Coordinates of C-alpha atoms in Angstrom, one line a residue:
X249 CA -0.2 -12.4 44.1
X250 CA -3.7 -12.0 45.8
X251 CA -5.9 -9.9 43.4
X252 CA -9.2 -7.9 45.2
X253 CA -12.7 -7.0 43.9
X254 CA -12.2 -3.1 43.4
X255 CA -15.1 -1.7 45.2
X256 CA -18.5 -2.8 43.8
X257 CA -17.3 -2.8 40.2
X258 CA -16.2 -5.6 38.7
X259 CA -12.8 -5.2 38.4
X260 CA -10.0 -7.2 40.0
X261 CA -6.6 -5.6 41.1
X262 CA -3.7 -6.7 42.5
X263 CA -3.0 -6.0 46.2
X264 CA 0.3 -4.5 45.4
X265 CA -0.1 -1.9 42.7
X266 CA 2.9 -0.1 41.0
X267 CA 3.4 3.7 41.7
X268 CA 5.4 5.9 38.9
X269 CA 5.7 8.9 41.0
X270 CA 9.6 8.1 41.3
X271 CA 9.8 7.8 37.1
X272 CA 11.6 11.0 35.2
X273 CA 12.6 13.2 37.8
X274 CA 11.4 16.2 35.7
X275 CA 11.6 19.1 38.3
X276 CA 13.5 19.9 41.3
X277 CA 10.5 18.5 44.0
X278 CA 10.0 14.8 42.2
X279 CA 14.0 14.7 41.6
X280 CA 13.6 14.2 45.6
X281 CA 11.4 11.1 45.0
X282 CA 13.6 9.2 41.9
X283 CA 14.7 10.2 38.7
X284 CA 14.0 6.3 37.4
X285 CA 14.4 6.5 33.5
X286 CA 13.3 4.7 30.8
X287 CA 15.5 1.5 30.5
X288 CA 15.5 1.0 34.3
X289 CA 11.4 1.6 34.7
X290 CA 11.0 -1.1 31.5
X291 CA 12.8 -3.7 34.1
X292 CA 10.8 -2.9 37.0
X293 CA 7.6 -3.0 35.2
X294 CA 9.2 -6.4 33.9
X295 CA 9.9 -7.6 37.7
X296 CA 6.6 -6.3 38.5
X297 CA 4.4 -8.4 36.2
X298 CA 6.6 -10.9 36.5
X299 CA 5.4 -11.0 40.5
X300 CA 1.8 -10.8 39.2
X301 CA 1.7 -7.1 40.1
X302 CA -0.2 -5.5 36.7
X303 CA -1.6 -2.0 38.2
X304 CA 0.6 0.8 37.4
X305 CA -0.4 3.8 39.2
X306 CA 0.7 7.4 37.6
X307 CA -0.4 11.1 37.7
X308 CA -0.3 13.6 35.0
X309 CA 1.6 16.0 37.6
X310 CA 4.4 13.3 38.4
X311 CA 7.4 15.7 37.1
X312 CA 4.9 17.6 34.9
X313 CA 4.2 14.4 32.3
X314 CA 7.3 12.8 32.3
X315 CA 6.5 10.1 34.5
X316 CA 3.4 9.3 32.2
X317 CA 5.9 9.0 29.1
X318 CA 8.3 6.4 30.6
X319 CA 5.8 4.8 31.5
X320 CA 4.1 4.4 28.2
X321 CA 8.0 3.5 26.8
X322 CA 8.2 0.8 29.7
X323 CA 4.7 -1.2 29.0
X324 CA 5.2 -1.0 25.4
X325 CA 4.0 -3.9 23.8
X326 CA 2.3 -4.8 27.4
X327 CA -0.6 -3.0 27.4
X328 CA -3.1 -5.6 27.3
X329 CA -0.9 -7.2 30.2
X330 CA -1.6 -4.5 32.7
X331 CA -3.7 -2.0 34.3
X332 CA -3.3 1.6 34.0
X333 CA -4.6 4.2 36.7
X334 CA -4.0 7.8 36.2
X335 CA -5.1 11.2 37.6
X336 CA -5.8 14.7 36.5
X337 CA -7.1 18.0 38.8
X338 CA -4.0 19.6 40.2
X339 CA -2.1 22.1 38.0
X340 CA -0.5 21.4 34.8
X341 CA 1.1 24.3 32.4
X342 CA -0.1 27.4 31.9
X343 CA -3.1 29.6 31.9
X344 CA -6.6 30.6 33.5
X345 CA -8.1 26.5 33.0
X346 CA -4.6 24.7 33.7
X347 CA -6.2 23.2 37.0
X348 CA -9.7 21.5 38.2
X349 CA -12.0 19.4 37.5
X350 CA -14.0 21.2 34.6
X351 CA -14.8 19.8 31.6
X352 CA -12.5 21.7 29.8
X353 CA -9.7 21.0 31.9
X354 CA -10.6 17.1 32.2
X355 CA -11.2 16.9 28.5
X356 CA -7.5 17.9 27.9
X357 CA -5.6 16.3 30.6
X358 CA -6.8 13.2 29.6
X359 CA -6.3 13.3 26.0
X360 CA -2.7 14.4 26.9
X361 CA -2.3 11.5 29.2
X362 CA -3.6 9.1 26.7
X363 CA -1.0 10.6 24.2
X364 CA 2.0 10.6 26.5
X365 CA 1.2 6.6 27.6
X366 CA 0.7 5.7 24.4
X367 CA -2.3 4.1 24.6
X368 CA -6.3 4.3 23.6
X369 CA -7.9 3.9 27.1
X370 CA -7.3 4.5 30.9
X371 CA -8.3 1.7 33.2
X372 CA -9.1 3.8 36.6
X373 CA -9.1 7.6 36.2
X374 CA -8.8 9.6 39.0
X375 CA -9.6 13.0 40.2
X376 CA -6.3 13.6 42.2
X377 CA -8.2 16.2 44.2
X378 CA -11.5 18.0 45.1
X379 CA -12.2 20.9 43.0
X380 CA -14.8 23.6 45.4
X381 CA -15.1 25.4 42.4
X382 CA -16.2 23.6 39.5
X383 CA -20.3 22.0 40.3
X384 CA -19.8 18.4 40.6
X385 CA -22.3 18.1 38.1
X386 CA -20.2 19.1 35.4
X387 CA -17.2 17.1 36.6
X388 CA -19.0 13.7 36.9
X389 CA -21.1 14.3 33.8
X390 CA -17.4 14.6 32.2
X391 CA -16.2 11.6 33.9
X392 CA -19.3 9.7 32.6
X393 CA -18.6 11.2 29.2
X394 CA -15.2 9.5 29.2
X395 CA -16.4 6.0 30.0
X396 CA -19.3 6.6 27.1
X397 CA -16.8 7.1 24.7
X398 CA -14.3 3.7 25.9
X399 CA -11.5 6.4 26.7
X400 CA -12.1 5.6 30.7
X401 CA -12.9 1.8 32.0
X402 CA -13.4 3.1 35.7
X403 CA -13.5 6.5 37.5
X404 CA -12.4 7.1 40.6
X405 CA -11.4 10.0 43.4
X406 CA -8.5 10.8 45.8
X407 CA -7.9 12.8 49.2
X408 CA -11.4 13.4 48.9
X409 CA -13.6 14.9 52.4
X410 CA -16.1 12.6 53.5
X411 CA -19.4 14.7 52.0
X412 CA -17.0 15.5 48.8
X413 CA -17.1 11.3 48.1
X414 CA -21.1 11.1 49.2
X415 CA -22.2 14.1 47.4
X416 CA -20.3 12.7 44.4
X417 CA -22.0 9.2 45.1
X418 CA -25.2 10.7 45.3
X419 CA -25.2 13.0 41.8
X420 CA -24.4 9.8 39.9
X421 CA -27.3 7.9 41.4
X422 CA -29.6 10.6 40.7
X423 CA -28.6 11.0 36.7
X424 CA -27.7 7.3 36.2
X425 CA -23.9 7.9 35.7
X426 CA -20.4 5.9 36.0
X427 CA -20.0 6.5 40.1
X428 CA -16.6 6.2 41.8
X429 CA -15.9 2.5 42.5
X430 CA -12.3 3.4 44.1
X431 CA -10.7 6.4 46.7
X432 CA -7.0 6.3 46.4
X433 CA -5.7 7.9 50.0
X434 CA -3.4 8.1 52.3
X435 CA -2.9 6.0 54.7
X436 CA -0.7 4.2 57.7
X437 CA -0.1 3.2 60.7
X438 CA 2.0 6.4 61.5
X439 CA -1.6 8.4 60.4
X440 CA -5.3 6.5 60.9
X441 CA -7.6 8.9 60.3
X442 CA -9.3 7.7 57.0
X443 CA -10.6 5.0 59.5
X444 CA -12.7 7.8 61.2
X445 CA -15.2 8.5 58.6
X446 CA -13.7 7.5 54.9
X447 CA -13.6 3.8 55.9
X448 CA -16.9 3.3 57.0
X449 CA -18.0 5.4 53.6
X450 CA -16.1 2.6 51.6
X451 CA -17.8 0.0 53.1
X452 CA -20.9 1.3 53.2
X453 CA -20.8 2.6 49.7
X454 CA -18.7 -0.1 48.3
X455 CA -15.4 2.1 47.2
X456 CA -12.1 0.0 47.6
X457 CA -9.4 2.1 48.7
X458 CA -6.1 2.7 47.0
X459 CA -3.2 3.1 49.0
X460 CA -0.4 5.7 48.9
X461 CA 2.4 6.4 51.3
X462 CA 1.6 3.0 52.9
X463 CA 5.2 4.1 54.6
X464 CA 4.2 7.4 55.7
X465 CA 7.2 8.9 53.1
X466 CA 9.7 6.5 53.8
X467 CA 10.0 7.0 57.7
X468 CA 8.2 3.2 58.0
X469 CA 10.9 2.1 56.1
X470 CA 13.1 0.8 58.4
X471 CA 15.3 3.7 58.9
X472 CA 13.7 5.8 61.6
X473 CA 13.5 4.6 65.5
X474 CA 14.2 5.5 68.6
X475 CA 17.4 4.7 68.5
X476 CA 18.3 5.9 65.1
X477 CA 19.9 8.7 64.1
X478 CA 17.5 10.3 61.5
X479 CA 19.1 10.2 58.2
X480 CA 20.6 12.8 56.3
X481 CA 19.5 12.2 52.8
X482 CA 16.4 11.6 51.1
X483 CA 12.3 12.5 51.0
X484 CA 12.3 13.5 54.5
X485 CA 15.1 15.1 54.9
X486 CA 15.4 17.3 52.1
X487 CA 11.0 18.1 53.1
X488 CA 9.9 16.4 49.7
X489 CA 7.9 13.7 51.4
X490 CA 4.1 13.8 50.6
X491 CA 3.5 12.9 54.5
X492 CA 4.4 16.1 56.7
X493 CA 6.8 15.4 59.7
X494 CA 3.7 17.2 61.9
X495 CA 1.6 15.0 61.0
X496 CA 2.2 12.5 63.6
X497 CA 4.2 13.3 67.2
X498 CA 7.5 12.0 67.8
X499 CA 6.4 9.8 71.1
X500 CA 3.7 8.1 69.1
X501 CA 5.9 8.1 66.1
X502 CA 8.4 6.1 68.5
X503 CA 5.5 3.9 70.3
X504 CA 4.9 2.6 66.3
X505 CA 8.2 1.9 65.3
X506 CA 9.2 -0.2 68.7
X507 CA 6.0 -1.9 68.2
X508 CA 7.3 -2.4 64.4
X509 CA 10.6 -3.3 65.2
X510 CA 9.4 -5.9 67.8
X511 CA 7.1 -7.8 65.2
X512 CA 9.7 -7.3 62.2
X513 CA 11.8 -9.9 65.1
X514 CA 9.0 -12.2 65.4
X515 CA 8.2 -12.7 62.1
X516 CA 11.5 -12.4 60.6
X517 CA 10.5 -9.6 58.1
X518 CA 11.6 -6.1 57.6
X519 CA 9.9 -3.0 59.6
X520 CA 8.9 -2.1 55.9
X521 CA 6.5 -5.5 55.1
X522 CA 5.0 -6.0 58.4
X523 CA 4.0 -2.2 57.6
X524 CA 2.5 -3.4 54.4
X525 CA 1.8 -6.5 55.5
X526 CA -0.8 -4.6 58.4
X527 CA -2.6 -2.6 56.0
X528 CA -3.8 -5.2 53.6
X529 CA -5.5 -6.9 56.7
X530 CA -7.9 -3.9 57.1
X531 CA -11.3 -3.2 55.5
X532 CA -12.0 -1.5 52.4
X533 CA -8.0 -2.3 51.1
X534 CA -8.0 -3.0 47.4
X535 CA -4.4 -2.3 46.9
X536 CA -1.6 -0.3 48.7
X537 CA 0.7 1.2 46.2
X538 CA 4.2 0.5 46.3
X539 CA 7.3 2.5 45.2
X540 CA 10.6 1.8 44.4
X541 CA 13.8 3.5 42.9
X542 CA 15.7 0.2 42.1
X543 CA 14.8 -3.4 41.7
X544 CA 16.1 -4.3 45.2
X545 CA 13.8 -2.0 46.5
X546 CA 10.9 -3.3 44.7
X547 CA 11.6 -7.0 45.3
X548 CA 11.7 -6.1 49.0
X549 CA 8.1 -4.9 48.7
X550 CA 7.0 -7.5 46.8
X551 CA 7.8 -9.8 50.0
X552 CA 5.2 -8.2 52.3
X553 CA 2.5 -10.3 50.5
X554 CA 2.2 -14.3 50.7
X555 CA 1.4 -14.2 54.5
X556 CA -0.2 -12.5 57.4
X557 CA 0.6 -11.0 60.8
X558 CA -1.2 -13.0 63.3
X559 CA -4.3 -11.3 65.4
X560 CA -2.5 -10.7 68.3
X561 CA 0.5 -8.8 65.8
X562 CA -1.8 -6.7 64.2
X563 CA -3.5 -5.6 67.7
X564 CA -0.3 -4.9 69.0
X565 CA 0.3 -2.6 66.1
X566 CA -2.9 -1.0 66.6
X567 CA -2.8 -0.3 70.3
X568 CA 0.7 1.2 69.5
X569 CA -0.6 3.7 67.1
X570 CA -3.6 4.4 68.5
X571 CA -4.2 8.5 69.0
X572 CA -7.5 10.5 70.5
X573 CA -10.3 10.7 67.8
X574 CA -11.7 14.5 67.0
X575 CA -14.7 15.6 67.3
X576 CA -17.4 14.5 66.3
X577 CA -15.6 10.9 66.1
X578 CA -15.1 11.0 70.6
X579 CA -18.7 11.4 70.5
X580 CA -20.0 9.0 68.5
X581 CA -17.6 6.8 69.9
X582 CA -19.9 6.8 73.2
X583 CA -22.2 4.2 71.7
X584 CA -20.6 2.2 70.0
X585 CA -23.8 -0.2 69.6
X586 CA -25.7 2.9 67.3
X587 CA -22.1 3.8 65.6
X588 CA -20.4 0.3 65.4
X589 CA -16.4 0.5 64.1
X590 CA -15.0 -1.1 61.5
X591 CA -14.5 -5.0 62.0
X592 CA -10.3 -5.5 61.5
X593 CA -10.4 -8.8 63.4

């Protein structure tokens, strides 16, 4: 397993992480995504350190806690083997505070989280999502509260705007606190976009990026082509994929997977690692995080690391999923030599 510098901190992560969003199965939309229980999850946490994969990535939403427990269950007597990463913002029971990123709400989610995994610290704590409401202030002041106190090693953000991560960045410069050393996102070749303006953050800023729904919600699985007849079960299908079926069109959708299937021949992997495979050869990539509802499936993931696509693969991929850029992207796109891209070869 190749492990990466996370961002400008000093931590180093595997570049296959874990993710527990398939663990419990709690309520009817994660029962979409698995419904992985605690004797199974122990063996794939087994498999997975056994691979050298020791980030396990969890939410304290993921079927409202229970994917948190199992988890805690599975790495018993592992902790100090592994890596935890966990997130808090988005809502969780009742009341007027059961959401955000205020102190008061931070302050209890992770207190919960830390009693439902069953351990004293958090390695990377997330904020799942931008809260408009709350001043940042407060929330990063909490954040930095947490890392004080040795219940937080690391803080970082997710699905975060472009000004929401610099404005963040720029309140802990100017009080001295714990910044954000990682952006966990979504991204693929079926959607680009963080490359427009997130990318070039990361590397200016030094944020490594955490990857989820490198597969786009299964459809870069293997399963969905041209000429393949969509299936009938699962994520997609039932509309429980995190990755909406608008978010890319069908013709460029189609371009991708020919292109996918075409190198998946060449190389003599599956459509699935050469998807993998092409996202850890692009900049600001810490780790992609991989899912899996049985042991097959995780050993298949585990094989899109231990080589590369070749320059000529990946630019093929590229050209195929290559869309029109928004405004103001097209624009700055018209001098290239004051707004240089991202180097990916």
């Amino acid at each position: 397993m190749e492990y990466r510098q996370l961002g400008g901190s000093g931590l180093q992560v595997p570049v296959l992480s874990f993710g527990t969003a398939t663990f419990g199965g709690g309520n009817e939309f994660f029962k979409g995504w698995g419904s992985t229980q605690a004797d199974e999850a122990t063996r794939l946490v087994d498999l997975c350190l056994d691979a050298g994969v020791n980030l396990f990535d969890t939410a304290d939403i993921y079927s409202d806690g229970l994917a948190e427990e199992i988890l805690g269950k599975a790495i018993a007597g592992k902790r100090a083997d592994l890596l935890i990463s966990t997130k808090a913002t988005f809502p969780f029971g009742e009341g007027p505070n059961n959401q955000g990123a205020s102190r008061f709400h931070l302050l209890k989610q992770c207190e919960g989280s830390l009693k439902r995994l069953k351990t004293d610290y958090i390695d990377v704590y997330h904020m799942h999502g931008f809260d408009g409401v709350t001043p940042l202030e407060e929330t990063i002041r909490t954040l930095d509260d947490l890392v004080q106190s040795g219940k937080v090693r690391y803080i970082a953000c997710s699905n975060y705007s472009g000004w929401h991560l610099m404005k963040s960045l720029a309140i802990s410069e100017k009080y001295g606190w714990n910044r954000f050393v990682a952006h966990q996102v979504y991204y693929s070749l079926v959607n680009r976009e963080y490359e427009w303006e997130l990318m070039p953050l990361g590397l200016d800023q030094k944020v490594g990026a955490f990857i989820w729904s490198p597969l786009a919600g299964g459809r870069l699985g293997g399963k969905y082509g041209r000429n393949k007849p969509a299936p009938t079960e699962g994520r997609v299908s039932e509309g429980k994929s995190p990755v909406p079926q608008s978010a890319v069109s069908e013709e460029v959708f189609y371009s991708i997977t020919d292109a996918l299937e075409e190198v998946a021949a060449e190389t003599g992997k599956s459509v699935a690692q050469v998807s993998l495979n092409w996202l850890l050869q692009r900049p600001t990539v810490s780790s992609i995080i991989i899912g899996a509802r049985n042991e097959e499936q995780l050993k298949q993931n585990l094989d899109a690391v231990g080589w590369n696509l070749t320059i000529d693969q990946v630019k093929k991929l590229d050209a195929a999923s290559d869309v029109p850029v928004i405004y103001p992207y097209w624009h700055q796109r018209q001098n290239l030599t004051l707004n240089p891209l991202p180097r990916f070869y």
